[in-house]
């Protein structure tokens, strides 16, 4: 989904995203990408995701919690607080967010835009883009948009670049258990795996919603299958790639080394998946995602 204005003002463009894009902070700073934070609550303690410095402590709490964690999208006010100074500077905004199929973040951004239009504060210069994904591949969309924006392209041109990236992006991720997805109600088509989930490590994807790919039984086999997928992506020119994990740096390093051999390039980034997404997937996630290198030109 995308909410468009149909108007290009010629103003310079700022790309905005949310914390689930899992971009390294230095990369967001390099491209001048403001980030709107989602929220996560564990045992009654609500936190802005952007203020969680120690992911290890968070996931340790998640493992020991009897009730698990809940998450919520940014408020309309959170978006307005980010959008207003950018609009006041006369710029356009392209706001890129995780799939509307798994979060209300996109809708909150739309509501913020509409309120700014109604208040005469330039909301018509905002375009909100649904990446239809999350985590590293959302980050790849943001990176495609940010590179276009910093090269001087206007909002409509940035959106066209985003569409190109979204068409080619793919992500697979292996998880240790479906229990966290089941608890959080984000399980989507992967619900069909629950009855056979004993001692398996499902491989899933996000295609607007969480969707099953296949079942494997060991971490080593998960890595093999993710590498098979990377080989397929390389064959179609999707050589801009990332690796992600939750509390498994060793497996992420192994996967990244093997994917370097496949792609012949370094990953754009290797990061730990954020607590908001991790609250629904649980620790032990290992993922690979890529887009065509041309979409990041």
mmCIF file of N, CA and C in Angstrom, residues 14-95:
data_model
loop_
_atom_site.group_PDB
_atom_site.id
_atom_site.type_symbol
_atom_site.label_atom_id
_atom_site.label_comp_id
_atom_site.label_asym_id
_atom_site.label_seq_id
_atom_site.Cartn_x
_atom_site.Cartn_y
_atom_site.Cartn_z
ATOM 1 N N UNK A 14 13.254 14.012 2.462
ATOM 2 C CA UNK A 14 13.756 13.284 3.625
ATOM 3 C C UNK A 14 13.028 11.953 3.711
ATOM 4 N N UNK A 15 13.778 10.885 3.891
ATOM 5 C CA UNK A 15 13.209 9.556 4.095
ATOM 6 C C UNK A 15 13.114 9.311 5.596
ATOM 7 N N UNK A 16 11.930 8.882 6.027
ATOM 8 C CA UNK A 16 11.671 8.553 7.434
ATOM 9 C C UNK A 16 11.362 7.066 7.507
ATOM 10 N N UNK A 17 11.736 6.414 8.589
ATOM 11 C CA UNK A 17 11.366 5.017 8.768
ATOM 12 C C UNK A 17 11.028 4.756 10.233
ATOM 13 N N UNK A 18 10.891 3.491 10.583
ATOM 14 C CA UNK A 18 10.629 3.117 11.973
ATOM 15 C C UNK A 18 11.716 2.166 12.450
ATOM 16 N N UNK A 19 11.709 1.874 13.739
ATOM 17 C CA UNK A 19 12.798 1.109 14.331
ATOM 18 C C UNK A 19 12.849 -0.333 13.862
ATOM 19 N N UNK A 20 11.771 -0.874 13.285
ATOM 20 C CA UNK A 20 11.804 -2.272 12.854
ATOM 21 C C UNK A 20 12.596 -2.471 11.575
ATOM 22 N N UNK A 21 13.080 -1.395 10.944
ATOM 23 C CA UNK A 21 13.936 -1.545 9.770
ATOM 24 C C UNK A 21 15.311 -2.082 10.155
ATOM 25 N N UNK A 22 15.645 -2.001 11.440
ATOM 26 C CA UNK A 22 16.890 -2.589 11.961
ATOM 27 C C UNK A 22 18.139 -2.068 11.253
ATOM 28 N N UNK A 23 18.099 -0.822 10.801
ATOM 29 C CA UNK A 23 19.275 -0.226 10.187
ATOM 30 C C UNK A 23 20.341 0.043 11.247
ATOM 31 N N UNK A 24 21.612 -0.184 10.936
ATOM 32 C CA UNK A 24 22.645 0.239 11.868
ATOM 33 C C UNK A 24 22.528 1.750 12.101
ATOM 34 N N UNK A 25 22.665 2.220 13.332
ATOM 35 C CA UNK A 25 22.502 3.654 13.611
ATOM 36 C C UNK A 25 23.411 4.539 12.773
ATOM 37 N N UNK A 26 24.628 4.066 12.520
ATOM 38 C CA UNK A 26 25.553 4.881 11.733
ATOM 39 C C UNK A 26 25.091 5.017 10.281
ATOM 40 N N UNK A 27 24.388 4.009 9.769
ATOM 41 C CA UNK A 27 23.872 4.082 8.399
ATOM 42 C C UNK A 27 22.700 5.058 8.330
ATOM 43 N N UNK A 28 21.803 4.997 9.319
ATOM 44 C CA UNK A 28 20.697 5.953 9.366
ATOM 45 C C UNK A 28 21.221 7.377 9.471
ATOM 46 N N UNK A 29 22.283 7.563 10.266
ATOM 47 C CA UNK A 29 22.870 8.904 10.420
ATOM 48 C C UNK A 29 23.533 9.361 9.129
ATOM 49 N N UNK A 30 24.223 8.460 8.447
ATOM 50 C CA UNK A 30 24.908 8.813 7.207
ATOM 51 C C UNK A 30 23.938 9.365 6.167
ATOM 52 N N UNK A 31 22.751 8.759 6.080
ATOM 53 C CA UNK A 31 21.774 9.174 5.074
ATOM 54 C C UNK A 31 20.724 10.140 5.624
ATOM 55 N N UNK A 32 20.864 10.520 6.881
ATOM 56 C CA UNK A 32 19.929 11.481 7.463
ATOM 57 C C UNK A 32 18.511 10.965 7.533
ATOM 58 N N UNK A 33 18.343 9.726 8.003
ATOM 59 C CA UNK A 33 17.026 9.084 8.074
ATOM 60 C C UNK A 33 16.500 9.133 9.506
ATOM 61 N N UNK A 34 15.524 10.001 9.810
ATOM 62 C CA UNK A 34 14.900 9.982 11.139
ATOM 63 C C UNK A 34 14.109 8.692 11.332
ATOM 64 N N UNK A 35 14.084 8.210 12.563
ATOM 65 C CA UNK A 35 13.441 6.938 12.874
ATOM 66 C C UNK A 35 12.393 7.130 13.960
ATOM 67 N N UNK A 36 11.193 6.634 13.690
ATOM 68 C CA UNK A 36 10.093 6.701 14.654
ATOM 69 C C UNK A 36 10.057 5.372 15.407
ATOM 70 N N UNK A 37 9.993 5.439 16.717
ATOM 71 C CA UNK A 37 10.102 4.226 17.530
ATOM 72 C C UNK A 37 8.760 3.552 17.768
ATOM 73 N N UNK A 38 8.764 2.210 17.674
ATOM 74 C CA UNK A 38 7.662 1.420 18.170
ATOM 75 C C UNK A 38 7.869 1.184 19.665
ATOM 76 N N UNK A 39 6.911 0.493 20.300
ATOM 77 C CA UNK A 39 6.951 0.239 21.734
ATOM 78 C C UNK A 39 6.862 -1.256 22.004
ATOM 79 N N UNK A 40 7.509 -1.674 23.082
ATOM 80 C CA UNK A 40 7.413 -3.060 23.525
ATOM 81 C C UNK A 40 7.214 -3.064 25.037
ATOM 82 N N UNK A 41 6.349 -3.959 25.496
ATOM 83 C CA UNK A 41 6.078 -4.096 26.933
ATOM 84 C C UNK A 41 6.385 -5.520 27.364
ATOM 85 N N UNK A 42 7.066 -5.643 28.493
ATOM 86 C CA UNK A 42 7.344 -6.965 29.048
ATOM 87 C C UNK A 42 7.119 -6.913 30.552
ATOM 88 N N UNK A 43 6.282 -7.808 31.039
ATOM 89 C CA UNK A 43 5.915 -7.843 32.457
ATOM 90 C C UNK A 43 5.433 -6.483 32.951
ATOM 91 N N UNK A 44 4.643 -5.797 32.118
ATOM 92 C CA UNK A 44 4.052 -4.524 32.482
ATOM 93 C C UNK A 44 4.951 -3.315 32.316
ATOM 94 N N UNK A 45 6.166 -3.524 31.843
ATOM 95 C CA UNK A 45 7.134 -2.440 31.684
ATOM 96 C C UNK A 45 7.189 -2.043 30.205
ATOM 97 N N UNK A 46 6.597 -0.883 29.861
ATOM 98 C CA UNK A 46 6.596 -0.437 28.467
ATOM 99 C C UNK A 46 7.828 0.410 28.176
ATOM 100 N N UNK A 47 8.432 0.151 27.028
ATOM 101 C CA UNK A 47 9.658 0.853 26.635
ATOM 102 C C UNK A 47 9.557 1.283 25.179
ATOM 103 N N UNK A 48 10.145 2.444 24.867
ATOM 104 C CA UNK A 48 10.389 2.776 23.471
ATOM 105 C C UNK A 48 11.508 1.854 22.971
ATOM 106 N N UNK A 49 11.286 1.266 21.829
ATOM 107 C CA UNK A 49 12.318 0.376 21.300
ATOM 108 C C UNK A 49 13.640 1.117 21.097
ATOM 109 N N UNK A 50 13.555 2.371 20.696
ATOM 110 C CA UNK A 50 14.758 3.146 20.429
ATOM 111 C C UNK A 50 15.598 3.381 21.677
ATOM 112 N N UNK A 51 15.020 3.170 22.859
ATOM 113 C CA UNK A 51 15.738 3.416 24.105
ATOM 114 C C UNK A 51 16.283 2.143 24.738
ATOM 115 N N UNK A 52 16.104 1.003 24.062
ATOM 116 C CA UNK A 52 16.635 -0.259 24.575
ATOM 117 C C UNK A 52 18.062 -0.413 24.074
ATOM 118 N N UNK A 53 19.010 -0.286 24.973
ATOM 119 C CA UNK A 53 20.425 -0.359 24.601
ATOM 120 C C UNK A 53 20.974 -1.781 24.666
ATOM 121 N N UNK A 54 20.423 -2.584 25.562
ATOM 122 C CA UNK A 54 20.964 -3.926 25.790
ATOM 123 C C UNK A 54 19.955 -4.965 25.317
ATOM 124 N N UNK A 55 20.120 -5.423 24.073
ATOM 125 C CA UNK A 55 19.204 -6.431 23.535
ATOM 126 C C UNK A 55 19.339 -7.751 24.298
ATOM 127 N N UNK A 56 20.554 -8.060 24.746
ATOM 128 C CA UNK A 56 20.752 -9.304 25.485
ATOM 129 C C UNK A 56 19.903 -9.354 26.739
ATOM 130 N N UNK A 57 19.850 -8.241 27.465
ATOM 131 C CA UNK A 57 19.034 -8.189 28.679
ATOM 132 C C UNK A 57 17.556 -8.341 28.333
ATOM 133 N N UNK A 58 17.118 -7.673 27.248
ATOM 134 C CA UNK A 58 15.711 -7.777 26.864
ATOM 135 C C UNK A 58 15.342 -9.221 26.547
ATOM 136 N N UNK A 59 16.147 -9.890 25.753
ATOM 137 C CA UNK A 59 15.782 -11.255 25.356
ATOM 138 C C UNK A 59 15.917 -12.240 26.515
ATOM 139 N N UNK A 60 16.792 -11.934 27.462
ATOM 140 C CA UNK A 60 16.857 -12.745 28.677
ATOM 141 C C UNK A 60 15.562 -12.610 29.468
ATOM 142 N N UNK A 61 15.050 -11.384 29.552
ATOM 143 C CA UNK A 61 13.770 -11.170 30.229
ATOM 144 C C UNK A 61 12.634 -11.866 29.487
ATOM 145 N N UNK A 62 12.692 -11.840 28.156
ATOM 146 C CA UNK A 62 11.644 -12.480 27.365
ATOM 147 C C UNK A 62 11.632 -13.987 27.604
ATOM 148 N N UNK A 63 12.793 -14.594 27.666
ATOM 149 C CA UNK A 63 12.870 -16.038 27.902
ATOM 150 C C UNK A 63 12.250 -16.425 29.241
ATOM 151 N N UNK A 64 12.483 -15.597 30.255
ATOM 152 C CA UNK A 64 12.038 -15.939 31.610
ATOM 153 C C UNK A 64 10.627 -15.463 31.915
ATOM 154 N N UNK A 65 10.053 -14.628 31.041
ATOM 155 C CA UNK A 65 8.722 -14.081 31.312
ATOM 156 C C UNK A 65 7.645 -15.155 31.189
ATOM 157 N N UNK A 66 6.699 -15.138 32.087
ATOM 158 C CA UNK A 66 5.575 -16.071 32.032
ATOM 159 C C UNK A 66 4.489 -15.606 31.069
ATOM 160 N N UNK A 67 4.472 -14.324 30.800
ATOM 161 C CA UNK A 67 3.403 -13.763 29.955
ATOM 162 C C UNK A 67 3.881 -13.328 28.576
ATOM 163 N N UNK A 68 5.206 -13.292 28.375
ATOM 164 C CA UNK A 68 5.725 -12.844 27.090
ATOM 165 C C UNK A 68 5.684 -11.324 26.979
ATOM 166 N N UNK A 69 5.838 -10.837 25.774
ATOM 167 C CA UNK A 69 5.886 -9.398 25.534
ATOM 168 C C UNK A 69 4.779 -8.989 24.574
ATOM 169 N N UNK A 70 4.368 -7.753 24.674
ATOM 170 C CA UNK A 70 3.412 -7.183 23.725
ATOM 171 C C UNK A 70 4.061 -5.963 23.077
ATOM 172 N N UNK A 71 3.565 -5.616 21.903
ATOM 173 C CA UNK A 71 4.146 -4.496 21.168
ATOM 174 C C UNK A 71 3.041 -3.575 20.677
ATOM 175 N N UNK A 72 3.416 -2.337 20.384
ATOM 176 C CA UNK A 72 2.447 -1.392 19.833
ATOM 177 C C UNK A 72 3.147 -0.434 18.889
ATOM 178 N N UNK A 73 2.365 0.059 17.931
ATOM 179 C CA UNK A 73 2.907 0.980 16.934
ATOM 180 C C UNK A 73 3.125 2.366 17.534
ATOM 181 N N UNK A 74 3.874 3.220 16.846
ATOM 182 C CA UNK A 74 4.004 4.604 17.295
ATOM 183 C C UNK A 74 2.633 5.283 17.284
ATOM 184 N N UNK A 75 2.485 6.279 18.122
ATOM 185 C CA UNK A 75 1.245 7.058 18.115
ATOM 186 C C UNK A 75 1.263 8.034 16.952
ATOM 187 N N UNK A 76 0.101 8.579 16.634
ATOM 188 C CA UNK A 76 0.020 9.624 15.615
ATOM 189 C C UNK A 76 0.897 10.803 16.032
ATOM 190 N N UNK A 77 0.874 11.128 17.317
ATOM 191 C CA UNK A 77 1.699 12.220 17.819
ATOM 192 C C UNK A 77 3.185 11.973 17.642
ATOM 193 N N UNK A 78 3.606 10.712 17.788
ATOM 194 C CA UNK A 78 5.013 10.382 17.569
ATOM 195 C C UNK A 78 5.428 10.716 16.139
ATOM 196 N N UNK A 79 4.558 10.378 15.181
ATOM 197 C CA UNK A 79 4.862 10.681 13.787
ATOM 198 C C UNK A 79 4.881 12.188 13.536
ATOM 199 N N UNK A 80 3.879 12.875 14.081
ATOM 200 C CA UNK A 80 3.810 14.324 13.865
ATOM 201 C C UNK A 80 5.057 15.009 14.412
ATOM 202 N N UNK A 81 5.538 14.541 15.562
ATOM 203 C CA UNK A 81 6.731 15.146 16.156
ATOM 204 C C UNK A 81 7.952 15.020 15.246
ATOM 205 N N UNK A 82 8.012 13.958 14.458
ATOM 206 C CA UNK A 82 9.112 13.781 13.511
ATOM 207 C C UNK A 82 8.841 14.539 12.218
ATOM 208 N N UNK A 83 7.609 14.479 11.742
ATOM 209 C CA UNK A 83 7.277 15.085 10.451
ATOM 210 C C UNK A 83 7.330 16.621 10.467
ATOM 211 N N UNK A 84 6.814 17.243 11.523
ATOM 212 C CA UNK A 84 6.639 18.706 11.514
ATOM 213 C C UNK A 84 7.921 19.492 11.244
ATOM 214 N N UNK A 85 9.027 19.193 11.929
ATOM 215 C CA UNK A 85 10.243 19.978 11.653
ATOM 216 C C UNK A 85 10.739 19.816 10.215
ATOM 217 N N UNK A 86 10.532 18.640 9.646
ATOM 218 C CA UNK A 86 10.966 18.407 8.264
ATOM 219 C C UNK A 86 10.108 19.225 7.306
ATOM 220 N N UNK A 87 8.809 19.217 7.529
ATOM 221 C CA UNK A 87 7.907 20.008 6.689
ATOM 222 C C UNK A 87 8.172 21.503 6.871
ATOM 223 N N UNK A 88 8.450 21.922 8.103
ATOM 224 C CA UNK A 88 8.735 23.328 8.360
ATOM 225 C C UNK A 88 9.975 23.799 7.594
ATOM 226 N N UNK A 89 10.870 22.854 7.310
ATOM 227 C CA UNK A 89 12.078 23.185 6.546
ATOM 228 C C UNK A 89 11.816 23.194 5.044
ATOM 229 N N UNK A 90 10.555 22.948 4.650
ATOM 230 C CA UNK A 90 10.185 23.005 3.241
ATOM 231 C C UNK A 90 10.467 21.752 2.449
ATOM 232 N N UNK A 91 10.712 20.644 3.146
ATOM 233 C CA UNK A 91 11.087 19.411 2.465
ATOM 234 C C UNK A 91 9.883 18.499 2.233
ATOM 235 N N UNK A 92 10.034 17.596 1.288
ATOM 236 C CA UNK A 92 9.095 16.488 1.117
ATOM 237 C C UNK A 92 9.514 15.344 2.032
ATOM 238 N N UNK A 93 8.563 14.445 2.310
ATOM 239 C CA UNK A 93 8.846 13.274 3.150
ATOM 240 C C UNK A 93 8.357 12.027 2.431
ATOM 241 N N UNK A 94 9.195 10.992 2.408
ATOM 242 C CA UNK A 94 8.763 9.644 2.041
ATOM 243 C C UNK A 94 8.982 8.787 3.280
ATOM 244 N N UNK A 95 7.896 8.260 3.822
ATOM 245 C CA UNK A 95 7.917 7.563 5.097
ATOM 246 C C UNK A 95 7.712 6.070 4.834
#
